[in-house]
């Protein structure tokens, strides 16, 4: 039997350690008569090409030769050629942002019972992937002595996305760099989730995907969905959220959730409950009509105002029942049956939640991701 080893990479922080490590490796090769070709060896390199990447002590980039090969690839003319292209580009999926969203139409083209046809949308997706791969950002290598920053975003239609960053000292100055992007397409069952469930799913999925980096490490989670923190701490009957609350237990001691104030909101915290019993906030009531407020985002109002808001719930049947349902530990089918549509649908989608006794409603709007 003949065993061939293609590459052995020896790395170290100092030259002295590097010499020691090389000596250890070579000393193990001699007793077993393992031969090494010196013309294929490189010693004391600051950076090298390995597995399609340009690797240095600080960063990770796509091999420029691989990028040039991508530009020369013609548009695939068959499913097999498309699968080959997607397999190649997916290898570098941690470099482009929202790779899953960009490539979704091309993956769909490779599905069963789909006629292979290169439409304008698919051609644009193909060209965009080529552009993203040849202009991909250089990734930094994680320093496990420093805290991480995890940016999550589930606002992009049908796709979960996240980015892992870290602030490191480069050339004597603190700079925030990208460690990796991750993304994936929602499953058919997940596509029916409300915004609250989707955002929670995005966080749990990102934690599982980046478990190697974040386990037992301090990190901050940045989200443009302020209700995420309360959703993962509130009492709920939603089985998905309950399962996700358990899944993040091991990270709670090291995780801090921060709202991205500079992001455009995908929902409105000021939701009124019109007297007609609908959730259409675009309609205004006539002057003098009492309308209970479901929630408001400002934290600078007086306590008297919030007291008035809480009292208004007792005057609205649907609000009163929602309060009872959200305060209970277990489901109450009898009480749920008394809710009217679309209140019932919004409740089942976990669009209602309590924060300091105030009832909030979150709209399920879809916008393009800002990654």
Short mmCIF file of C-alpha atoms in Angstrom, two decimals:
data_model
loop_
_atom_site.label_atom_id
_atom_site.label_comp_id
_atom_site.label_asym_id
_atom_site.label_seq_id
_atom_site.Cartn_x
_atom_site.Cartn_y
_atom_site.Cartn_z
CA UNK A 1 0.00 0.00 0.00
CA UNK A 2 1.24 3.46 -0.90
CA UNK A 3 0.00 6.51 0.99
CA UNK A 4 0.48 9.93 -0.61
CA UNK A 5 0.10 13.10 1.44
CA UNK A 6 -0.49 16.15 -0.72
CA UNK A 7 0.20 19.06 1.62
CA UNK A 8 1.48 19.56 5.16
CA UNK A 9 1.14 23.08 6.55
CA UNK A 10 3.18 24.00 9.61
CA UNK A 11 2.38 27.34 11.21
CA UNK A 12 3.54 29.21 14.29
CA UNK A 13 3.55 32.68 15.84
CA UNK A 14 7.35 33.12 16.02
CA UNK A 15 10.34 32.06 13.93
CA UNK A 16 11.82 30.17 16.87
CA UNK A 17 8.66 28.10 17.32
CA UNK A 18 8.51 27.53 13.56
CA UNK A 19 11.98 25.96 13.52
CA UNK A 20 11.02 23.71 16.45
CA UNK A 21 7.82 22.54 14.75
CA UNK A 22 9.61 21.77 11.49
CA UNK A 23 12.23 19.77 13.37
CA UNK A 24 9.51 17.75 15.11
CA UNK A 25 7.77 16.93 11.84
CA UNK A 26 10.97 15.94 10.03
CA UNK A 27 12.11 13.81 12.98
CA UNK A 28 8.89 11.79 12.65
CA UNK A 29 9.44 11.28 8.91
CA UNK A 30 12.91 9.74 9.23
CA UNK A 31 12.05 6.53 11.17
CA UNK A 32 9.29 5.60 8.73
CA UNK A 33 11.36 6.47 5.65
CA UNK A 34 8.88 9.12 4.48
CA UNK A 35 10.43 11.03 1.59
CA UNK A 36 9.86 14.74 1.02
CA UNK A 37 10.59 16.62 -2.21
CA UNK A 38 12.52 19.78 -1.29
CA UNK A 39 11.65 21.50 -4.57
CA UNK A 40 8.01 21.35 -3.52
CA UNK A 41 8.70 22.74 -0.05
CA UNK A 42 8.53 26.36 1.07
CA UNK A 43 9.91 27.45 4.42
CA UNK A 44 9.33 30.61 6.44
CA UNK A 45 6.51 31.95 4.26
CA UNK A 46 4.36 34.89 5.40
CA UNK A 47 1.52 33.72 3.15
CA UNK A 48 0.76 30.74 0.94
CA UNK A 49 -1.84 29.20 -1.36
CA UNK A 50 -3.75 26.30 0.15
CA UNK A 51 -7.01 24.62 -0.83
CA UNK A 52 -7.99 27.42 -3.19
CA UNK A 53 -7.30 30.17 -0.66
CA UNK A 54 -4.55 32.69 -0.08
CA UNK A 55 -3.72 32.30 3.60
CA UNK A 56 -1.64 34.60 5.78
CA UNK A 57 -1.23 35.01 9.50
CA UNK A 58 -4.02 37.60 9.56
CA UNK A 59 -6.38 36.94 6.68
CA UNK A 60 -8.01 34.49 4.29
CA UNK A 61 -8.73 35.40 0.65
CA UNK A 62 -9.86 33.61 -2.50
CA UNK A 63 -6.99 32.49 -4.73
CA UNK A 64 -6.79 35.00 -7.60
CA UNK A 65 -6.16 32.18 -10.06
CA UNK A 66 -9.47 30.63 -9.05
CA UNK A 67 -11.18 33.99 -9.47
CA UNK A 68 -9.75 34.38 -12.96
CA UNK A 69 -11.01 30.90 -13.85
CA UNK A 70 -14.53 31.90 -12.79
CA UNK A 71 -14.57 34.88 -15.16
CA UNK A 72 -13.73 32.63 -18.10
CA UNK A 73 -16.54 30.19 -17.42
CA UNK A 74 -19.34 30.39 -20.03
CA UNK A 75 -22.99 30.30 -19.07
CA UNK A 76 -23.91 26.67 -18.24
CA UNK A 77 -25.90 24.90 -20.93
CA UNK A 78 -27.01 21.88 -18.94
CA UNK A 79 -27.97 20.87 -15.41
CA UNK A 80 -24.65 19.07 -14.98
CA UNK A 81 -22.69 22.20 -15.91
CA UNK A 82 -24.83 24.32 -13.59
CA UNK A 83 -24.31 21.88 -10.72
CA UNK A 84 -20.58 22.01 -11.35
CA UNK A 85 -20.59 25.81 -11.23
CA UNK A 86 -22.71 25.90 -8.06
CA UNK A 87 -20.47 23.33 -6.40
CA UNK A 88 -17.41 25.44 -7.19
CA UNK A 89 -18.95 28.75 -6.08
CA UNK A 90 -20.52 27.22 -2.97
CA UNK A 91 -17.03 26.28 -1.78
CA UNK A 92 -16.43 30.02 -1.31
CA UNK A 93 -19.90 30.83 0.02
CA UNK A 94 -18.46 32.35 3.22
CA UNK A 95 -16.95 35.23 1.23
CA UNK A 96 -19.92 36.77 -0.67
CA UNK A 97 -22.78 38.21 1.36
CA UNK A 98 -26.18 36.56 0.94
CA UNK A 99 -24.86 33.84 -1.33
CA UNK A 100 -27.96 31.70 -0.74
CA UNK A 101 -30.24 34.53 -1.86
CA UNK A 102 -28.21 35.25 -5.00
CA UNK A 103 -27.96 31.60 -6.02
CA UNK A 104 -31.51 30.55 -5.10
CA UNK A 105 -32.85 30.76 -8.66
CA UNK A 106 -29.91 28.70 -9.97
CA UNK A 107 -30.39 25.98 -7.35
CA UNK A 108 -34.06 25.86 -8.26
CA UNK A 109 -33.06 25.32 -11.88
CA UNK A 110 -31.31 22.09 -10.85
CA UNK A 111 -34.41 20.71 -9.14
CA UNK A 112 -36.49 17.88 -10.50
CA UNK A 113 -39.39 18.65 -12.82
CA UNK A 114 -37.91 22.07 -13.69
CA UNK A 115 -37.23 22.82 -17.36
CA UNK A 116 -33.64 23.95 -17.85
CA UNK A 117 -33.92 27.46 -19.22
CA UNK A 118 -31.53 30.37 -18.69
CA UNK A 119 -33.86 33.32 -18.17
CA UNK A 120 -32.72 36.90 -17.64
CA UNK A 121 -33.13 36.50 -13.88
CA UNK A 122 -30.96 33.39 -13.83
CA UNK A 123 -28.35 34.91 -16.12
CA UNK A 124 -28.17 37.97 -13.85
CA UNK A 125 -27.78 35.69 -10.82
CA UNK A 126 -25.01 33.78 -12.58
CA UNK A 127 -23.15 36.98 -13.48
CA UNK A 128 -23.61 38.38 -9.99
CA UNK A 129 -22.09 35.28 -8.39
CA UNK A 130 -19.08 35.63 -10.68
CA UNK A 131 -18.78 39.30 -9.72
CA UNK A 132 -19.10 38.58 -6.00
CA UNK A 133 -16.46 35.84 -6.12
CA UNK A 134 -13.94 37.99 -8.00
CA UNK A 135 -14.58 40.98 -5.72
CA UNK A 136 -15.06 39.10 -2.45
CA UNK A 137 -13.79 40.72 0.75
CA UNK A 138 -10.71 39.41 2.50
CA UNK A 139 -11.68 37.53 5.65
CA UNK A 140 -9.78 37.96 8.90
CA UNK A 141 -8.79 35.03 11.08
CA UNK A 142 -10.57 34.75 14.41
CA UNK A 143 -8.74 35.72 17.59
CA UNK A 144 -10.28 33.72 20.43
CA UNK A 145 -8.86 36.11 23.01
CA UNK A 146 -11.21 38.85 21.78
CA UNK A 147 -15.04 39.10 21.77
CA UNK A 148 -17.04 38.52 18.58
CA UNK A 149 -19.86 40.42 16.90
CA UNK A 150 -22.68 38.49 15.25
CA UNK A 151 -24.95 40.37 12.84
CA UNK A 152 -28.16 38.55 11.92
CA UNK A 153 -30.81 39.42 9.37
CA UNK A 154 -33.87 37.45 8.33
CA UNK A 155 -35.50 40.32 6.45
CA UNK A 156 -34.34 39.05 3.07
CA UNK A 157 -37.16 37.12 1.42
CA UNK A 158 -36.89 33.35 1.88
CA UNK A 159 -33.31 33.50 3.19
CA UNK A 160 -31.52 33.57 6.55
CA UNK A 161 -28.29 35.55 6.74
CA UNK A 162 -25.61 36.32 9.30
CA UNK A 163 -22.13 37.81 9.46
CA UNK A 164 -19.46 37.18 12.08
CA UNK A 165 -17.16 40.12 12.79
CA UNK A 166 -14.40 40.90 15.24
CA UNK A 167 -12.57 44.06 16.24
CA UNK A 168 -8.82 43.49 16.11
CA UNK A 169 -5.69 45.62 16.30
CA UNK A 170 -4.23 46.03 12.79
CA UNK A 171 -1.17 48.25 12.25
CA UNK A 172 -1.63 49.66 15.73
CA UNK A 173 -5.26 50.67 15.16
CA UNK A 174 -8.49 48.90 16.19
CA UNK A 175 -10.44 47.78 13.12
CA UNK A 176 -13.55 45.66 12.72
CA UNK A 177 -13.13 42.91 10.17
CA UNK A 178 -15.28 40.18 8.65
CA UNK A 179 -14.62 36.59 9.67
CA UNK A 180 -17.31 35.01 7.48
CA UNK A 181 -20.75 35.34 5.95
CA UNK A 182 -23.28 32.53 6.27
CA UNK A 183 -26.67 32.17 4.63
CA UNK A 184 -29.21 29.56 3.67
CA UNK A 185 -32.60 29.29 2.02
CA UNK A 186 -35.65 28.81 4.20
CA UNK A 187 -37.33 25.43 4.09
CA UNK A 188 -40.91 25.29 2.82
CA UNK A 189 -42.29 24.94 6.35
CA UNK A 190 -40.09 27.79 7.63
CA UNK A 191 -41.25 30.11 4.85
CA UNK A 192 -44.66 30.22 6.55
CA UNK A 193 -43.22 31.52 9.83
CA UNK A 194 -44.05 35.00 11.06
CA UNK A 195 -41.29 37.61 11.38
CA UNK A 196 -40.78 36.86 15.08
CA UNK A 197 -40.25 33.16 14.47
CA UNK A 198 -38.04 33.79 11.45
CA UNK A 199 -35.78 36.17 13.37
CA UNK A 200 -35.50 33.72 16.28
CA UNK A 201 -34.77 30.91 13.84
CA UNK A 202 -32.04 33.03 12.23
CA UNK A 203 -30.29 33.54 15.57
CA UNK A 204 -30.50 29.88 16.62
CA UNK A 205 -29.33 28.69 13.21
CA UNK A 206 -26.40 31.15 13.23
CA UNK A 207 -25.35 30.02 16.71
CA UNK A 208 -25.40 26.38 15.62
CA UNK A 209 -23.52 27.16 12.41
CA UNK A 210 -20.86 29.21 14.21
CA UNK A 211 -20.70 27.02 17.30
CA UNK A 212 -16.96 26.48 16.87
CA UNK A 213 -16.32 30.24 17.07
CA UNK A 214 -18.88 31.22 19.70
CA UNK A 215 -18.86 28.35 22.19
CA UNK A 216 -17.69 29.67 25.58
CA UNK A 217 -16.75 33.00 23.95
CA UNK A 218 -18.08 36.50 24.66
CA UNK A 219 -20.05 37.94 21.75
CA UNK A 220 -22.66 40.54 20.88
CA UNK A 221 -25.68 39.87 18.67
CA UNK A 222 -26.76 42.80 16.49
CA UNK A 223 -30.29 42.76 15.10
CA UNK A 224 -32.70 45.27 13.57
CA UNK A 225 -35.58 43.48 15.32
CA UNK A 226 -35.89 44.92 18.87
CA UNK A 227 -38.40 42.28 19.95
CA UNK A 228 -35.90 39.44 19.46
CA UNK A 229 -34.59 39.57 23.02
CA UNK A 230 -38.04 39.63 24.61
CA UNK A 231 -39.25 36.88 22.26
CA UNK A 232 -36.55 34.53 23.49
CA UNK A 233 -37.30 35.33 27.13
CA UNK A 234 -41.09 35.59 27.21
CA UNK A 235 -43.54 32.91 28.28
CA UNK A 236 -45.06 31.46 25.15
CA UNK A 237 -47.07 28.50 23.93
CA UNK A 238 -45.36 28.52 20.56
CA UNK A 239 -43.50 25.20 20.36
CA UNK A 240 -40.88 26.54 17.95
CA UNK A 241 -39.90 29.46 20.16
CA UNK A 242 -39.90 27.21 23.23
CA UNK A 243 -37.47 24.85 21.50
CA UNK A 244 -35.25 27.75 20.43
CA UNK A 245 -35.24 29.19 23.95
CA UNK A 246 -33.79 25.89 25.14
CA UNK A 247 -31.30 25.78 22.25
CA UNK A 248 -29.64 29.09 23.19
CA UNK A 249 -29.31 28.34 26.91
CA UNK A 250 -25.61 27.50 26.66
CA UNK A 251 -24.89 30.89 25.06
CA UNK A 252 -26.95 33.14 27.35
CA UNK A 253 -24.15 33.83 29.83
CA UNK A 254 -21.81 35.09 27.10
CA UNK A 255 -24.32 36.70 24.70
CA UNK A 256 -25.46 40.34 24.65
CA UNK A 257 -28.27 41.37 22.29
CA UNK A 258 -28.00 44.86 20.77
CA UNK A 259 -30.47 46.60 18.48
CA UNK A 260 -28.98 48.15 15.34
CA UNK A 261 -30.30 51.71 15.59
CA UNK A 262 -28.97 52.66 12.17
CA UNK A 263 -31.06 50.04 10.37
CA UNK A 264 -34.39 50.79 8.78
CA UNK A 265 -37.18 49.25 10.82
CA UNK A 266 -39.12 46.42 9.22
CA UNK A 267 -42.07 46.88 11.55
CA UNK A 268 -43.94 49.55 13.50
CA UNK A 269 -44.11 49.57 17.27
CA UNK A 270 -46.95 52.11 17.24
CA UNK A 271 -49.89 49.86 16.46
CA UNK A 272 -53.43 50.98 17.18
CA UNK A 273 -56.42 48.73 17.64
CA UNK A 274 -59.22 50.34 15.58
CA UNK A 275 -62.69 50.06 17.02
CA UNK A 276 -63.73 47.95 14.06
CA UNK A 277 -61.53 45.11 15.36
CA UNK A 278 -59.12 45.04 12.39
CA UNK A 279 -55.38 45.39 12.38
CA UNK A 280 -55.23 47.80 9.47
CA UNK A 281 -53.17 50.63 10.95
CA UNK A 282 -53.55 52.65 7.75
CA UNK A 283 -57.12 53.60 8.66
CA UNK A 284 -57.74 56.50 11.04
CA UNK A 285 -60.60 56.72 13.48
CA UNK A 286 -62.97 59.62 13.64
CA UNK A 287 -62.25 62.30 16.20
CA UNK A 288 -63.41 61.47 19.66
CA UNK A 289 -63.39 57.70 19.18
CA UNK A 290 -61.52 55.90 21.96
CA UNK A 291 -58.89 53.53 20.54
CA UNK A 292 -56.59 51.45 22.76
CA UNK A 293 -52.88 51.56 21.92
CA UNK A 294 -51.22 48.19 21.53
CA UNK A 295 -47.70 49.52 21.91
CA UNK A 296 -45.37 52.43 21.37
CA UNK A 297 -41.60 52.51 21.02
CA UNK A 298 -40.77 55.74 22.84
CA UNK A 299 -39.25 55.40 26.30
CA UNK A 300 -39.44 59.10 27.18
CA UNK A 301 -43.15 59.31 27.98
CA UNK A 302 -44.50 59.77 31.48
CA UNK A 303 -45.76 56.93 33.63
CA UNK A 304 -49.26 58.46 33.51
CA UNK A 305 -49.37 57.80 29.80
CA UNK A 306 -48.44 54.15 30.17
CA UNK A 307 -50.98 53.76 32.94
CA UNK A 308 -53.63 55.11 30.60
CA UNK A 309 -52.53 52.64 27.93
CA UNK A 310 -52.81 49.72 30.34
CA UNK A 311 -56.29 50.83 31.44
CA UNK A 312 -57.42 51.08 27.81
CA UNK A 313 -56.94 47.34 27.37
CA UNK A 314 -59.94 46.60 29.60
CA UNK A 315 -62.17 48.55 27.19
CA UNK A 316 -61.24 46.39 24.21
CA UNK A 317 -62.36 42.76 24.18
CA UNK A 318 -59.65 41.46 21.83
CA UNK A 319 -56.85 43.18 23.77
CA UNK A 320 -58.15 41.77 27.03
CA UNK A 321 -58.17 38.22 25.70
CA UNK A 322 -54.70 38.62 24.21
CA UNK A 323 -53.36 39.75 27.57
CA UNK A 324 -54.81 36.66 29.24
CA UNK A 325 -53.38 34.35 26.58
CA UNK A 326 -49.89 35.85 26.72
CA UNK A 327 -49.79 35.77 30.52
CA UNK A 328 -50.72 32.09 30.74
CA UNK A 329 -48.09 29.35 30.86
CA UNK A 330 -50.18 26.90 28.85
CA UNK A 331 -52.43 27.16 25.83
CA UNK A 332 -56.12 27.87 26.27
CA UNK A 333 -58.01 26.62 23.20
CA UNK A 334 -61.29 27.85 24.66
CA UNK A 335 -59.97 31.40 25.02
CA UNK A 336 -58.27 31.27 21.61
CA UNK A 337 -61.57 30.34 19.97
CA UNK A 338 -63.03 33.65 21.15
CA UNK A 339 -60.43 35.67 19.26
CA UNK A 340 -61.62 37.13 15.98
CA UNK A 341 -59.72 37.23 12.73
CA UNK A 342 -57.17 38.59 11.99
CA UNK A 343 -56.32 38.79 15.71
CA UNK A 344 -56.30 34.99 16.01
CA UNK A 345 -54.01 34.53 13.02
CA UNK A 346 -51.59 37.18 14.30
CA UNK A 347 -51.55 35.54 17.74
CA UNK A 348 -50.79 32.08 16.30
CA UNK A 349 -47.98 33.62 14.24
CA UNK A 350 -46.48 35.01 17.51
CA UNK A 351 -46.97 38.57 16.30
CA UNK A 352 -48.12 39.70 19.76
CA UNK A 353 -45.90 39.89 22.81
CA UNK A 354 -45.73 41.64 26.19
CA UNK A 355 -42.98 44.00 27.33
CA UNK A 356 -43.36 45.49 30.83
CA UNK A 357 -47.08 44.81 30.69
CA UNK A 358 -47.57 46.60 27.35
CA UNK A 359 -49.01 44.70 24.41
CA UNK A 360 -47.00 44.94 21.21
CA UNK A 361 -47.85 43.89 17.67
CA UNK A 362 -45.23 43.34 15.01
CA UNK A 363 -46.03 43.54 11.31
CA UNK A 364 -44.79 40.78 9.04
CA UNK A 365 -43.31 42.85 6.23
CA UNK A 366 -40.78 41.60 3.70
CA UNK A 367 -37.94 43.84 2.55
CA UNK A 368 -34.63 43.14 0.88
CA UNK A 369 -31.72 42.41 3.18
CA UNK A 370 -29.24 45.20 3.90
CA UNK A 371 -26.18 42.87 4.08
#
